[in-house]
Amino acid sequence: MRESFFEQIIINQQNLVAYATDTATNEILYMTQAAATLYGFEDVQETYGKKCYELIQGLDTVCPFCTNSKLTTGQPYQWEHYNEKLQMWFDITDLLVPFEGKNCRLEIARDITALKEKFDRVSNRLTVEETLVDCIQTLSSETDVNTAVNHFLEIIGHFYAADRAYIFEYEKDHIKNTFEWCAPGILYQMEFLQKVPIEYVSEWNYKFELDGEFFITSLDNDLAMDSPEYRILKDQGIESLAVAPLRKNGQIIGFLGVDNPRESTYDLTLLRSVSSFVLEEMERRRLIRDLERFSYTDLLTGLQNRNSYIKMLDRLSNQTLQSLGVIYVDINGMKKINDNNGHEYGDRVIKKVADTLKSRVGCEAYRVGGDEFTVLCVDIDEQDFHLLTEKLIRDFDKNKEYDVSIGHTWREGNVSVDEEILKADDLMYAEKQRYYHAILQGDRIVRAGIATELLKDISNHRFEVYYQPQICLKTGHIIGGEALVRKRNQQGKLILPDHFIPNYERERVIRHLDLLVFQTVCADLQKWKSQGIEPHISSNFSRVTLMASDIVTQIKQICQEYGVPSEKITIEVTENISKLEPKQLVKLMNQIVAEGFSVSLDDFGSKYSNLSILTTLEFSEIKFDKSLVDKLSSDARSRIVMKNTMQICRELPMTHSLAEGIETAEQLDLLHQYDCDYGQGYYFAKPMSSEAFFELLKKEQMHGTPVLVQPDQCDDLKI
Ligand code: C2E
Ligand code: MG
Ligand code: MG
């Protein structure tokens, strides 16, 4: 009795939480007063007979972690457990004891909640540091700022077991959600939070100043329900949140936060520590981005500049395009505008042109020169593109202050970007000629340029390619021919090239025609080859055509398309090619030769021929002009010139001679004497249709003897 009295006092004094249950029925047989009080009973007797899982753990059935089966007499069983009902940690010792013939579990528990939290905090602090390192690594290793910050937010979100992690930045009178990470199943809110009035978070600034970061544990308890802040948070399903300010030079410029954090909520160290890192990193990236943006932006107009344009061309050249629309815009008489009204006014005009472009095409427009603009529309529908150009032309037309010249092209499938841009440029340039012409005539500006007409004529198959045979003067055999273009007018009459080529050259649109002729030559060669005839053909190229940087690639591509070996083709250039920039000229010649084409110097000896071209460039053929041949029989001086230049030709390695415009037997005789290699002229044959030329070649092949030359006029036959 004495013992039980004192023992009872000791037990009560120590506030010992202990109870005994029947292991067979799980009914409570005994409980200390401290335990009963903890579970809300004043009188311990009231707890007796109740099921332990209901009273102690708040469960409906036997606890899944029940220790009954683990107990053996005389061996205490010790374990730790978190009691969900009480939200407390216990250190528990269970004993199996016999009582009134029953097996009883005596459980003695010690509240260790405070200890646990302290331990958790210590162990958590380690993870804070680890997470911090993780965040910093993420921010510094990712090159793209968006990826870096989003990944960083994900780490923060995971750390706090939050629904959402985000960054808000302050703008003038509102705050803006600039980055967001969401846990699976949580809806993104960023797009709805782009212009939140700054008043909504005015309280927050105060708290930031006061405490730095802060934690709203319960929206309902911590905020007034009628506050706008409460509404906007509640609407997003937020019950609690933790936020830390982002400061720049001491000034709060935004905040970093997590919604509904469930773990480590008592420790906002991570949030505080990372906020300074993320801000620095964001600033650094923005600086780089701005610098990059400036180097690609034209500061006067805000359009993309030439750098950006070149970068874009580079990108497009590595891309397969479905279609491409190009618009070239050039302000007419910019110099005059500047001279008459000053540069400030001139700048305003440039800006206005840019604004018009911006309003219609935005980021596809580039300022590529002082008063030149290009629009590149990638993979655009033809109709959409034409609608766009029409609108632009209308916009520009409305303007009375200035005038622009516009060129535009659209093409689909296997598009060469360079080619399209040049075409648009040519068209614009052609239109500009109209402008100059209009100024001279005091006339209205007419928009339909010569280039448009040429392209229309090309698509209407107005052009035909004739061939004039070229003869080997030694054997009399036809070695091939020169391709000469003709145009059929509305009445069906053939027009000779001298009537239209100079015009196209002046207007810088000749390349379209040269390429058309070249393509026709390749198509004819392919056709003839299939019938066993493989002549060598010369095709004329204007200097303007050869100015395009990608011309060699283009002609090579055309050859490949028709399966024609480049060795079968000679490119005829005239002496005025030497007007090209010397470096460019040498590069061009090397490229042409490297691709296997021959190059012939046409019209040599006409006007003021300059022999020096022969010292710098290596031609495979020199074509003596008709004017020299004409004078052979009548003018002794011409004979001397011809004889000696032929001699030069012979001495130049790899170069042979061809005389054009041979009309008489006398001329031919003299050319024989001067050892001229090849000849071309009405004496042999006039230029003829491709069908007639093919028949001629076939005939000669069948006969095996020359068909255009009398036997006594060939050196070989004379011998
Ligand atoms: P070219 O390249 O010097 O061509 C020779 C011109 O002389 C041709 O005139 C030819 O018909 C003419 N011809 C040849 N033999 C005789 C002859 O015995 N007597 C006379 N009176 N004339 C003769 P065509 O076909 O009128 O071509 C004139 C020029 O047009 C060519 O001179 C060439 O510079 C240019 N041309 C022709 N086709 C093209 C082309 O596709 N592209 C370019 N850029 N120019 C071309
Ligand atoms: Mg020629
Ligand atoms: Mg010629």
Coordinates of C-alpha atoms and ligand atoms in Angstrom, one line a residue, residues 482 540 572 602-603 623 625-626 660, ligand 3:
E482 CA 26.6 30.6 -129.4
N540 CA 26.3 35.5 -122.9
E572 CA 30.9 34.8 -122.6
D602 CA 33.6 38.6 -126.2
D603 CA 33.9 41.6 -128.6
K623 CA 36.5 36.4 -129.5
D625 CA 34.9 41.4 -132.7
K626 CA 33.1 41.7 -136.0
E660 CA 33.1 36.5 -135.2
Ligands
MG3 MG 30.5 39.5 -129.8

